Coordinates of C-alpha atoms and ligand atoms in Angstrom, one line a residue:
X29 CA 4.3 -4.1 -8.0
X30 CA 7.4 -6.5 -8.4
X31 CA 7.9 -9.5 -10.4
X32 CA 10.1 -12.6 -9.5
X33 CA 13.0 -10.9 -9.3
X34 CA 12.4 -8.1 -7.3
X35 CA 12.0 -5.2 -10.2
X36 CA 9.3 -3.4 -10.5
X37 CA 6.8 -3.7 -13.3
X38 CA 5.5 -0.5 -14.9
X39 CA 2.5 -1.7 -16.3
X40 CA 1.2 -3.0 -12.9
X41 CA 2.0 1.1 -11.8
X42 CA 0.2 1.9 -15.5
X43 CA -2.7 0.0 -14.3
X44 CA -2.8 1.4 -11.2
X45 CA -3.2 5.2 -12.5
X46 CA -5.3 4.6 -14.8
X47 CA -8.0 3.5 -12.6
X48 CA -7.2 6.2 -10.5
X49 CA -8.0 8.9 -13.1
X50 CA -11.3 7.1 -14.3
X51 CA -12.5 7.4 -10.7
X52 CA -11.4 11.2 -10.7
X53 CA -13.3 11.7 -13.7
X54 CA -16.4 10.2 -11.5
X55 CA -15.3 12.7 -9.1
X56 CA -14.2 9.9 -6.3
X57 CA -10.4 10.8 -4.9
X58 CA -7.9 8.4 -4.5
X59 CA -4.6 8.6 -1.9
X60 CA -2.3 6.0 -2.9
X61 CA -0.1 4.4 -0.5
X62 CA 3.0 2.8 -2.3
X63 CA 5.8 1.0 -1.3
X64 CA 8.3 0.2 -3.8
X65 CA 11.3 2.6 -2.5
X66 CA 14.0 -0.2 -1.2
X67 CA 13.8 -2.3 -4.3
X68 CA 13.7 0.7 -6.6
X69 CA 17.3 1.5 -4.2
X70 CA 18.6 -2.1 -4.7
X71 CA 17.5 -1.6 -8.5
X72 CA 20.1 1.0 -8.6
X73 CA 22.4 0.3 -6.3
X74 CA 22.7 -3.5 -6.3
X75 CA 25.2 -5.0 -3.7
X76 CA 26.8 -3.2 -1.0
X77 CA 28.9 -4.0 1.9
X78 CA 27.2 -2.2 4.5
X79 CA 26.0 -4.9 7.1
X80 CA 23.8 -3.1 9.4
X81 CA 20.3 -4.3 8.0
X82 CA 18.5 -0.9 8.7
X83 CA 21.4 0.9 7.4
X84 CA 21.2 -0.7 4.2
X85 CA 17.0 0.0 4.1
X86 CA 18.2 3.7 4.5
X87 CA 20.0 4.0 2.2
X88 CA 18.3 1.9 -0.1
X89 CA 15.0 3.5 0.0
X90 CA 16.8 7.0 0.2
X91 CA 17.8 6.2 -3.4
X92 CA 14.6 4.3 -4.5
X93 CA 12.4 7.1 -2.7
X94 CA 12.6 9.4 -5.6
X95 CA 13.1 6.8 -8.7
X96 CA 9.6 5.7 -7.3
X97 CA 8.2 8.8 -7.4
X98 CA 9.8 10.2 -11.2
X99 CA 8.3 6.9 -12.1
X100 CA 4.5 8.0 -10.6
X101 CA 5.4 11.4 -12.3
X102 CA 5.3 10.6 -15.3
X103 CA 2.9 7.8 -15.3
X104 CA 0.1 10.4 -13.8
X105 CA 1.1 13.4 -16.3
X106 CA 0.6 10.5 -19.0
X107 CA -2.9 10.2 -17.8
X108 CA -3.4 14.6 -17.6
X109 CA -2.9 14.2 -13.7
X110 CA -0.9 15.2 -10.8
X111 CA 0.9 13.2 -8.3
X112 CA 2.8 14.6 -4.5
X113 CA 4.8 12.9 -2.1
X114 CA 4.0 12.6 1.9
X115 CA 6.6 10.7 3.8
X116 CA 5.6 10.2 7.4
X117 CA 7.0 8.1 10.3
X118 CA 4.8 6.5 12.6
X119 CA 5.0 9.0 15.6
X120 CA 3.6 11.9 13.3
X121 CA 0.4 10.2 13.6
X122 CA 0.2 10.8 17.1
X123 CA -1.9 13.9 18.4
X124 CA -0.3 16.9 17.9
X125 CA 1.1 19.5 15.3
X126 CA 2.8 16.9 13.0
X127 CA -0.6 14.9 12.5
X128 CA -2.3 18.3 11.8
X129 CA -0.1 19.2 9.7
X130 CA -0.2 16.3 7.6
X131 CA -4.0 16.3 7.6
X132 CA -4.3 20.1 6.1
X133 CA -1.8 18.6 3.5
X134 CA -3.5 15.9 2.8
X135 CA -6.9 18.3 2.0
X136 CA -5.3 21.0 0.2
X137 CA -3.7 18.3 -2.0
X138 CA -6.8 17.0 -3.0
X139 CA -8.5 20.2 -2.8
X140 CA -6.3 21.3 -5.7
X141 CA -6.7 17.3 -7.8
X142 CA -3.2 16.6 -7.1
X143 CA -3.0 12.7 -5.7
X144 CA -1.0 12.4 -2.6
X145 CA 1.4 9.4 -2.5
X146 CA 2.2 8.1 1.1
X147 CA 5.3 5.6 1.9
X148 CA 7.4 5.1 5.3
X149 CA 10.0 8.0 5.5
X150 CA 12.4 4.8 6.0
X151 CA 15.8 7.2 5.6
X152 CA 14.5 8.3 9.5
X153 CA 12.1 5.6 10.7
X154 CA 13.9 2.8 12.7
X155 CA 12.5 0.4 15.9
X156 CA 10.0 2.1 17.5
X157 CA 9.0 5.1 14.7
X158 CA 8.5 2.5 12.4
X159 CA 5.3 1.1 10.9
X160 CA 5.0 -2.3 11.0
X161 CA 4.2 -2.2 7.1
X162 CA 2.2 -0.3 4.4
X163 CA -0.5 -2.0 5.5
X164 CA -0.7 -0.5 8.9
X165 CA 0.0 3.0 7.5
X166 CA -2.6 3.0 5.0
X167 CA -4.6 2.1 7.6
X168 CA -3.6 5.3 9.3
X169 CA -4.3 7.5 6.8
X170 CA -7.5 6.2 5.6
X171 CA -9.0 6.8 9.3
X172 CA -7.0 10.0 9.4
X173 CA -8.7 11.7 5.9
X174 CA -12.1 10.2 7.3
X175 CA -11.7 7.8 3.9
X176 CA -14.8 6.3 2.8
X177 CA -13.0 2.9 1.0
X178 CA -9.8 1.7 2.2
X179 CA -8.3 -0.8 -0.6
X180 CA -5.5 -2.9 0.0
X181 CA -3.5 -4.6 -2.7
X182 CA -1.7 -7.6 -3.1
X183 CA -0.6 -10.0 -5.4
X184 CA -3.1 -12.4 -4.8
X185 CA -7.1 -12.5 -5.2
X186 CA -7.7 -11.9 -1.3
X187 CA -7.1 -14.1 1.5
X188 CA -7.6 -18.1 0.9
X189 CA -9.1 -20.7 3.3
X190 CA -5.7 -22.4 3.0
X191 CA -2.5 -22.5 1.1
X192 CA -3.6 -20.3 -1.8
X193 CA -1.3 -22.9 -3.6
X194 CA -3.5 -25.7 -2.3
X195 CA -5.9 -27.4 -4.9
X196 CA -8.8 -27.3 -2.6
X197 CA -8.3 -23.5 -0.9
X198 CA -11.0 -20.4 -2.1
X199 CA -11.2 -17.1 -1.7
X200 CA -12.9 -16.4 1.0
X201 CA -15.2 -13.3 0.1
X202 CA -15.9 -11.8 3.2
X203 CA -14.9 -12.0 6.9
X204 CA -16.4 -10.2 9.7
X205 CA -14.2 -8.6 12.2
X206 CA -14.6 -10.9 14.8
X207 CA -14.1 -13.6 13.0
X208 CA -10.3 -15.7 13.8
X209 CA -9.6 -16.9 10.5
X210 CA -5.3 -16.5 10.9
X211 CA -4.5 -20.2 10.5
X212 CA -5.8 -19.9 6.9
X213 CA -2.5 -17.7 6.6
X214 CA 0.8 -19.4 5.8
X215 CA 4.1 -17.8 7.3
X216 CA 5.6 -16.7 4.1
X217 CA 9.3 -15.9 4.6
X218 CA 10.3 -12.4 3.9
X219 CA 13.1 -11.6 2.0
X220 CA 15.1 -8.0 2.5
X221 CA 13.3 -7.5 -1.2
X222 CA 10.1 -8.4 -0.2
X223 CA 7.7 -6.3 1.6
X224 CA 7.2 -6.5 5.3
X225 CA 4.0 -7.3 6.4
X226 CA 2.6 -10.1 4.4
X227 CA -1.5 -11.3 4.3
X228 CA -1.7 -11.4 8.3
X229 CA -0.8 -8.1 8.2
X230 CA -2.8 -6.8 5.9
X231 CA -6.1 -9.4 7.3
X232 CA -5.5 -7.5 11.1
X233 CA -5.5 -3.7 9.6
X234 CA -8.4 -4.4 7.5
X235 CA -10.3 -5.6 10.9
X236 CA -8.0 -2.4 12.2
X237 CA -10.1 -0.2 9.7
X238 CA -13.5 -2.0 9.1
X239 CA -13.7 -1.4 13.0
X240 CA -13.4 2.5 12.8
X241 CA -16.5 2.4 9.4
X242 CA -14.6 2.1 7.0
X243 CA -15.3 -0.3 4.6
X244 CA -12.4 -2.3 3.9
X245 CA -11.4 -4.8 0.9
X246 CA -8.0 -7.0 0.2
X247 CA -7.8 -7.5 -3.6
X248 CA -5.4 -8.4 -6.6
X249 CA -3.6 -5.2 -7.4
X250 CA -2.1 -7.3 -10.3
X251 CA -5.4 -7.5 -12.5
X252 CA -6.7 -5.1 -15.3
X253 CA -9.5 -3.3 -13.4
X254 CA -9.4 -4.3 -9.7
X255 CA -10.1 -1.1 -8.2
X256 CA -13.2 -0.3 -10.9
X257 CA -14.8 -3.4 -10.3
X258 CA -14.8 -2.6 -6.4
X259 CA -16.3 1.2 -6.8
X260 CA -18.6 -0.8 -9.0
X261 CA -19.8 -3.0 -6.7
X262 CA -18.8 -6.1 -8.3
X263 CA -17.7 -9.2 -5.7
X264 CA -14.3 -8.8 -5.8
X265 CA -11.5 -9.7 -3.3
X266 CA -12.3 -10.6 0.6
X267 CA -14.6 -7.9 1.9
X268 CA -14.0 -7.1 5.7
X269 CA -17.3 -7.0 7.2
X270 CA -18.3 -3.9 9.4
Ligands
LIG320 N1 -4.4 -17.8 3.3 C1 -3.8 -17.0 2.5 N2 -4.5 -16.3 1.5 C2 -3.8 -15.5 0.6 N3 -2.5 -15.3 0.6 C3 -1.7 -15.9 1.5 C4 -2.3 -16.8 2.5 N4 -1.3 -17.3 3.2 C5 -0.2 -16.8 2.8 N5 -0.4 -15.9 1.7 C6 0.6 -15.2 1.0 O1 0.5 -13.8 1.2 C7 1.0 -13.1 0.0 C8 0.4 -11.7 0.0 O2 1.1 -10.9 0.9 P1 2.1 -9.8 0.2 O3 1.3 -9.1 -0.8 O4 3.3 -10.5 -0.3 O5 2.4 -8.9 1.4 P2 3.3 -7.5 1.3 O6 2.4 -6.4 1.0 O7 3.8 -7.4 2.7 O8 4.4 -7.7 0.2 C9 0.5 -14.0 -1.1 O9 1.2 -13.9 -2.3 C10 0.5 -15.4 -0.5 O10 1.7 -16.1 -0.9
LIG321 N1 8.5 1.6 2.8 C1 9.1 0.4 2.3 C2 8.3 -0.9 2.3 C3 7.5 -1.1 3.5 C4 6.8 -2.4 3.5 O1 7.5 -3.4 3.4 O2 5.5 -2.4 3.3 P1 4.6 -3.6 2.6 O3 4.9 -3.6 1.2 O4 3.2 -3.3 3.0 O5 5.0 -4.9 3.3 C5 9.5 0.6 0.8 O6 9.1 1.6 0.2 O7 10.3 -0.1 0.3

Protein backbone atom coordinates (compact mmCIF):
# COMPACT_ATOMS: atom_id res chain seq x y z
CA UNK A 1 0.00 0.00 0.00
CA UNK A 2 3.22 2.27 -0.11
CA UNK A 3 5.24 3.53 -2.83
CA UNK A 4 9.05 4.14 -2.87
CA UNK A 5 9.05 6.49 -0.38
CA UNK A 6 7.15 5.14 2.26
CA UNK A 7 3.58 7.09 1.60
CA UNK A 8 0.75 5.45 1.11
CA UNK A 9 -1.06 5.41 -2.21
CA UNK A 10 -4.87 5.82 -2.14
CA UNK A 11 -5.65 4.26 -5.25
CA UNK A 12 -4.03 0.93 -4.26
CA UNK A 13 -6.68 1.50 -0.82
CA UNK A 14 -9.37 2.56 -3.78
CA UNK A 15 -8.73 -0.61 -5.39
CA UNK A 16 -8.87 -2.51 -2.58
CA UNK A 17 -12.58 -1.44 -1.52
CA UNK A 18 -13.83 -1.67 -4.55
CA UNK A 19 -13.36 -5.24 -4.91
CA UNK A 20 -14.49 -5.64 -1.54
CA UNK A 21 -18.01 -4.15 -2.25
CA UNK A 22 -18.41 -6.11 -5.66
CA UNK A 23 -17.94 -9.35 -3.60
CA UNK A 24 -20.57 -8.01 -1.00
CA UNK A 25 -22.88 -7.40 -3.71
CA UNK A 26 -22.28 -11.39 -4.46
CA UNK A 27 -22.97 -11.74 -0.91
CA UNK A 28 -19.27 -13.00 0.02
CA UNK A 29 -17.82 -10.95 3.34
CA UNK A 30 -14.58 -9.67 3.39
CA UNK A 31 -12.42 -8.84 6.93
CA UNK A 32 -9.49 -6.76 5.90
CA UNK A 33 -6.47 -6.90 7.72
CA UNK A 34 -4.37 -3.66 7.11
CA UNK A 35 -1.25 -2.37 8.21
CA UNK A 36 -0.31 0.98 7.21
CA UNK A 37 -0.54 2.72 10.85
CA UNK A 38 3.40 3.58 11.50
CA UNK A 39 3.99 5.12 8.06
CA UNK A 40 0.68 6.95 8.08
CA UNK A 41 2.47 8.21 11.87
CA UNK A 42 5.87 8.97 10.18
CA UNK A 43 3.66 10.67 7.33
CA UNK A 44 2.63 13.10 9.89
CA UNK A 45 5.06 13.25 12.27
CA UNK A 46 8.26 12.98 10.34
CA UNK A 47 11.50 12.97 12.51
CA UNK A 48 11.68 12.70 16.03
CA UNK A 49 14.28 12.34 18.72
CA UNK A 50 12.89 9.69 20.61
CA UNK A 51 15.54 6.66 20.32
CA UNK A 52 13.87 3.80 21.85
CA UNK A 53 12.78 1.86 18.62
CA UNK A 54 9.49 0.53 20.07
CA UNK A 55 8.81 3.85 21.52
CA UNK A 56 8.94 5.48 18.36
CA UNK A 57 6.46 2.48 16.65
CA UNK A 58 4.11 3.69 19.55
CA UNK A 59 3.86 6.51 18.96
CA UNK A 60 3.95 6.42 15.43
CA UNK A 61 1.26 4.11 14.80
CA UNK A 62 -0.73 5.79 17.69
CA UNK A 63 -0.94 8.80 15.25
CA UNK A 64 -1.13 6.77 11.99
CA UNK A 65 -3.80 4.40 13.61
CA UNK A 66 -6.62 6.72 13.06
CA UNK A 67 -5.35 8.70 9.72
CA UNK A 68 -5.47 5.01 8.41
CA UNK A 69 -8.74 4.38 9.35
CA UNK A 70 -10.46 8.25 8.23
CA UNK A 71 -8.76 7.24 5.07
CA UNK A 72 -10.79 3.58 4.97
CA UNK A 73 -13.79 5.78 5.99
CA UNK A 74 -14.19 7.54 3.52
CA UNK A 75 -12.94 5.32 0.84
CA UNK A 76 -15.83 2.61 1.98
CA UNK A 77 -18.71 5.40 2.34
CA UNK A 78 -17.56 6.38 -1.33
CA UNK A 79 -18.45 2.86 -2.40
CA UNK A 80 -22.22 2.99 -0.10
CA UNK A 81 -20.27 0.80 2.68
CA UNK A 82 -19.24 0.64 6.13
CA UNK A 83 -15.96 0.06 7.68
CA UNK A 84 -14.87 -0.69 11.94
CA UNK A 85 -11.74 -0.93 13.63
CA UNK A 86 -10.57 -4.14 15.83
CA UNK A 87 -7.16 -3.65 17.30
CA UNK A 88 -5.94 -6.79 19.02
CA UNK A 89 -2.61 -7.89 20.55
CA UNK A 90 -1.45 -11.18 20.22
CA UNK A 91 -2.36 -12.63 23.75
CA UNK A 92 -6.21 -11.85 23.05
CA UNK A 93 -6.15 -14.69 20.88
CA UNK A 94 -5.49 -16.98 23.48
CA UNK A 95 -8.54 -18.90 25.06
CA UNK A 96 -10.50 -16.97 27.16
CA UNK A 97 -12.90 -13.90 27.47
CA UNK A 98 -10.81 -11.48 25.26
CA UNK A 99 -10.88 -14.06 22.17
CA UNK A 100 -14.59 -14.42 22.75
CA UNK A 101 -15.10 -11.30 22.78
CA UNK A 102 -13.49 -10.44 19.76
CA UNK A 103 -15.18 -13.27 17.91
CA UNK A 104 -18.96 -11.99 18.84
CA UNK A 105 -17.53 -8.75 17.44
CA UNK A 106 -16.30 -9.93 14.63
CA UNK A 107 -20.07 -11.63 13.80
CA UNK A 108 -22.21 -8.87 14.81
CA UNK A 109 -20.02 -6.66 12.57
CA UNK A 110 -20.68 -8.58 9.64
CA UNK A 111 -24.07 -9.50 10.74
CA UNK A 112 -24.92 -5.90 10.41
CA UNK A 113 -22.56 -5.41 6.58
CA UNK A 114 -20.17 -3.32 8.39
CA UNK A 115 -16.39 -4.55 7.32
CA UNK A 116 -14.17 -5.03 10.21
CA UNK A 117 -10.62 -3.78 9.81
CA UNK A 118 -7.84 -5.64 11.96
CA UNK A 119 -4.15 -4.19 12.60
CA UNK A 120 -1.70 -4.78 15.68
CA UNK A 121 -2.79 -2.54 18.60
CA UNK A 122 1.10 -1.49 18.36
CA UNK A 123 0.46 1.64 21.08
CA UNK A 124 0.32 -1.68 23.75
CA UNK A 125 1.88 -4.59 21.94
CA UNK A 126 5.69 -4.94 22.59
CA UNK A 127 8.19 -8.34 22.81
CA UNK A 128 6.16 -11.04 23.68
CA UNK A 129 2.28 -9.61 22.94
CA UNK A 130 3.47 -8.84 19.65
CA UNK A 131 2.69 -10.49 16.35
CA UNK A 132 5.34 -11.37 14.44
CA UNK A 133 3.58 -9.36 11.41
CA UNK A 134 0.21 -8.92 9.68
CA UNK A 135 0.72 -11.89 8.17
CA UNK A 136 0.56 -14.04 11.25
CA UNK A 137 -2.43 -12.10 12.59
CA UNK A 138 -4.50 -12.45 9.58
CA UNK A 139 -3.71 -15.83 9.87
CA UNK A 140 -5.39 -15.69 13.30
CA UNK A 141 -8.32 -14.32 12.44
CA UNK A 142 -9.08 -16.15 9.32
CA UNK A 143 -8.97 -19.48 11.53
CA UNK A 144 -10.71 -17.66 14.30
CA UNK A 145 -14.10 -16.42 12.01
CA UNK A 146 -13.85 -20.09 10.52
CA UNK A 147 -12.85 -17.97 7.08
CA UNK A 148 -13.40 -19.78 4.01
CA UNK A 149 -10.45 -17.84 1.77
CA UNK A 150 -7.56 -16.35 3.51
CA UNK A 151 -5.79 -13.79 0.94
CA UNK A 152 -2.57 -12.34 1.54
CA UNK A 153 -1.22 -9.32 -0.34
CA UNK A 154 1.86 -8.18 -1.33
CA UNK A 155 3.59 -6.17 -3.79
CA UNK A 156 4.60 -8.84 -5.83
CA UNK A 157 2.80 -11.56 -8.11
CA UNK A 158 3.40 -14.41 -5.35
CA UNK A 159 6.42 -16.08 -4.37
CA UNK A 160 9.26 -16.64 -7.15
CA UNK A 161 11.59 -19.66 -7.65
CA UNK A 162 14.39 -17.20 -7.18
CA UNK A 163 15.30 -13.56 -6.97
CA UNK A 164 11.95 -12.21 -8.27
CA UNK A 165 14.56 -9.66 -9.88
CA UNK A 166 16.26 -12.58 -11.59
CA UNK A 167 15.76 -12.93 -15.45
CA UNK A 168 15.18 -16.66 -15.14
CA UNK A 169 12.86 -16.79 -11.70
CA UNK A 170 8.66 -17.60 -12.09
CA UNK A 171 5.97 -17.61 -10.18
CA UNK A 172 5.60 -20.49 -8.70
CA UNK A 173 1.71 -21.22 -8.71
CA UNK A 174 1.19 -23.52 -6.18
CA UNK A 175 3.06 -25.16 -3.15
CA UNK A 176 1.91 -27.84 -1.01
CA UNK A 177 2.44 -27.46 2.64
CA UNK A 178 5.05 -29.79 3.04
CA UNK A 179 6.85 -28.66 0.49
CA UNK A 180 10.53 -26.64 1.74
CA UNK A 181 10.72 -24.14 -0.91
CA UNK A 182 12.43 -21.01 1.72
CA UNK A 183 15.72 -20.73 -0.25
CA UNK A 184 13.66 -19.43 -3.19
CA UNK A 185 13.27 -16.40 -0.58
CA UNK A 186 15.80 -13.64 -0.48
CA UNK A 187 16.48 -11.83 3.00
CA UNK A 188 15.15 -8.53 2.15
CA UNK A 189 16.28 -5.91 4.64
CA UNK A 190 13.62 -4.25 6.51
CA UNK A 191 13.57 -0.78 7.06
CA UNK A 192 11.59 0.98 10.28
CA UNK A 193 9.13 2.04 7.14
CA UNK A 194 8.82 -1.21 5.76
CA UNK A 195 6.67 -3.81 7.06
CA UNK A 196 7.86 -6.58 9.22
CA UNK A 197 7.44 -9.83 8.07
CA UNK A 198 8.43 -10.02 4.45
CA UNK A 199 7.57 -13.24 1.76
CA UNK A 200 8.99 -15.97 4.41
CA UNK A 201 6.64 -14.74 6.55
CA UNK A 202 3.86 -14.59 4.68
CA UNK A 203 4.97 -18.37 2.70
CA UNK A 204 5.02 -20.03 6.66
CA UNK A 205 1.37 -18.60 7.63
CA UNK A 206 -0.09 -19.56 4.45
CA UNK A 207 1.19 -23.26 5.24
CA UNK A 208 0.09 -21.99 8.98
CA UNK A 209 -3.59 -21.58 7.44
CA UNK A 210 -3.83 -24.09 4.46
CA UNK A 211 -3.04 -26.59 7.32
CA UNK A 212 -6.22 -25.71 9.49
CA UNK A 213 -8.60 -25.89 5.64
CA UNK A 214 -8.37 -22.93 4.70
CA UNK A 215 -7.59 -22.34 1.43
CA UNK A 216 -4.82 -19.96 1.26
CA UNK A 217 -3.38 -17.64 -1.68
CA UNK A 218 -0.30 -14.92 -1.79
CA UNK A 219 -1.10 -12.38 -4.55
CA UNK A 220 -0.34 -8.81 -6.01
CA UNK A 221 -2.42 -6.49 -3.98
CA UNK A 222 -1.00 -3.78 -6.34
CA UNK A 223 -3.08 -4.95 -9.63
CA UNK A 224 -6.65 -3.74 -10.81
CA UNK A 225 -8.69 -6.91 -9.84
CA UNK A 226 -6.56 -9.35 -7.78
CA UNK A 227 -8.98 -10.36 -5.37
CA UNK A 228 -11.98 -10.83 -8.22
CA UNK A 229 -9.98 -12.87 -10.32
CA UNK A 230 -9.23 -15.22 -7.22
CA UNK A 231 -13.17 -15.63 -6.09
CA UNK A 232 -13.25 -16.22 -9.78
CA UNK A 233 -11.26 -18.88 -9.99
CA UNK A 234 -8.83 -17.58 -12.31
CA UNK A 235 -4.80 -18.82 -11.66
CA UNK A 236 -3.70 -16.12 -9.94
CA UNK A 237 -0.83 -15.71 -7.37
CA UNK A 238 0.90 -18.94 -5.45
CA UNK A 239 -1.89 -21.12 -4.25
CA UNK A 240 -1.00 -23.02 -0.97
CA UNK A 241 -2.05 -26.49 -1.38
CA UNK A 242 -4.30 -28.18 1.30
N1 LIG B 1 11.35 -15.72 -3.83
C1 LIG B 1 10.66 -14.58 -3.67
N2 LIG B 1 9.47 -14.42 -4.29
C2 LIG B 1 8.75 -13.28 -4.15
N3 LIG B 1 9.14 -12.23 -3.40
C3 LIG B 1 10.34 -12.30 -2.76
C4 LIG B 1 11.14 -13.48 -2.87
N4 LIG B 1 12.27 -13.28 -2.14
C5 LIG B 1 12.18 -12.05 -1.61
N5 LIG B 1 11.02 -11.44 -1.97
C6 LIG B 1 10.62 -10.07 -1.58
O1 LIG B 1 9.50 -10.10 -0.72
C7 LIG B 1 8.75 -8.91 -0.96
C8 LIG B 1 7.34 -9.11 -0.47
O2 LIG B 1 7.25 -9.01 0.90
P1 LIG B 1 6.54 -7.70 1.49
O3 LIG B 1 5.21 -7.56 0.83
O4 LIG B 1 7.49 -6.55 1.38
O5 LIG B 1 6.34 -8.05 2.97
P2 LIG B 1 5.59 -7.15 4.08
O6 LIG B 1 4.15 -7.48 4.00
O7 LIG B 1 6.21 -7.61 5.32
O8 LIG B 1 5.85 -5.72 3.75
C9 LIG B 1 8.84 -8.72 -2.44
O9 LIG B 1 8.68 -7.37 -2.84
C10 LIG B 1 10.24 -9.24 -2.79
O10 LIG B 1 11.15 -8.18 -2.88
N1 LIG C 1 0.93 -2.89 12.58
C1 LIG C 1 1.98 -2.22 11.84
C2 LIG C 1 2.62 -3.06 10.77
C3 LIG C 1 2.87 -4.50 11.14
C4 LIG C 1 3.65 -5.16 10.04
O1 LIG C 1 4.76 -4.74 9.81
O2 LIG C 1 3.01 -6.05 9.29
P1 LIG C 1 3.41 -6.44 7.75
O3 LIG C 1 2.99 -5.30 6.90
O4 LIG C 1 2.60 -7.66 7.53
O5 LIG C 1 4.88 -6.73 7.69
C5 LIG C 1 1.45 -0.97 11.17
O6 LIG C 1 0.23 -0.78 11.07
O7 LIG C 1 2.24 -0.14 10.73
Amino acid sequence: MTNRDNRIVRPVLDRLVKQIAELYERDIITVLVSSGSVIAGMEVLGHTDIKDKASRRQVYSAIGQPRMMRLYYNIFHDYGMKCAQVLPTKNDFDPGEHRRNMKNCYENLLSEGVIPIANEDDTVSLSHAMFSDNDELACLIAEMIDADKLIILTDIDGLYDGHPDADDSSLVEEVGINENINHFISDTKKGEAQGRGGMLSKLNYAKQSARKNIPTIIANGKSENTIIDIIDGKAVGTKVEI
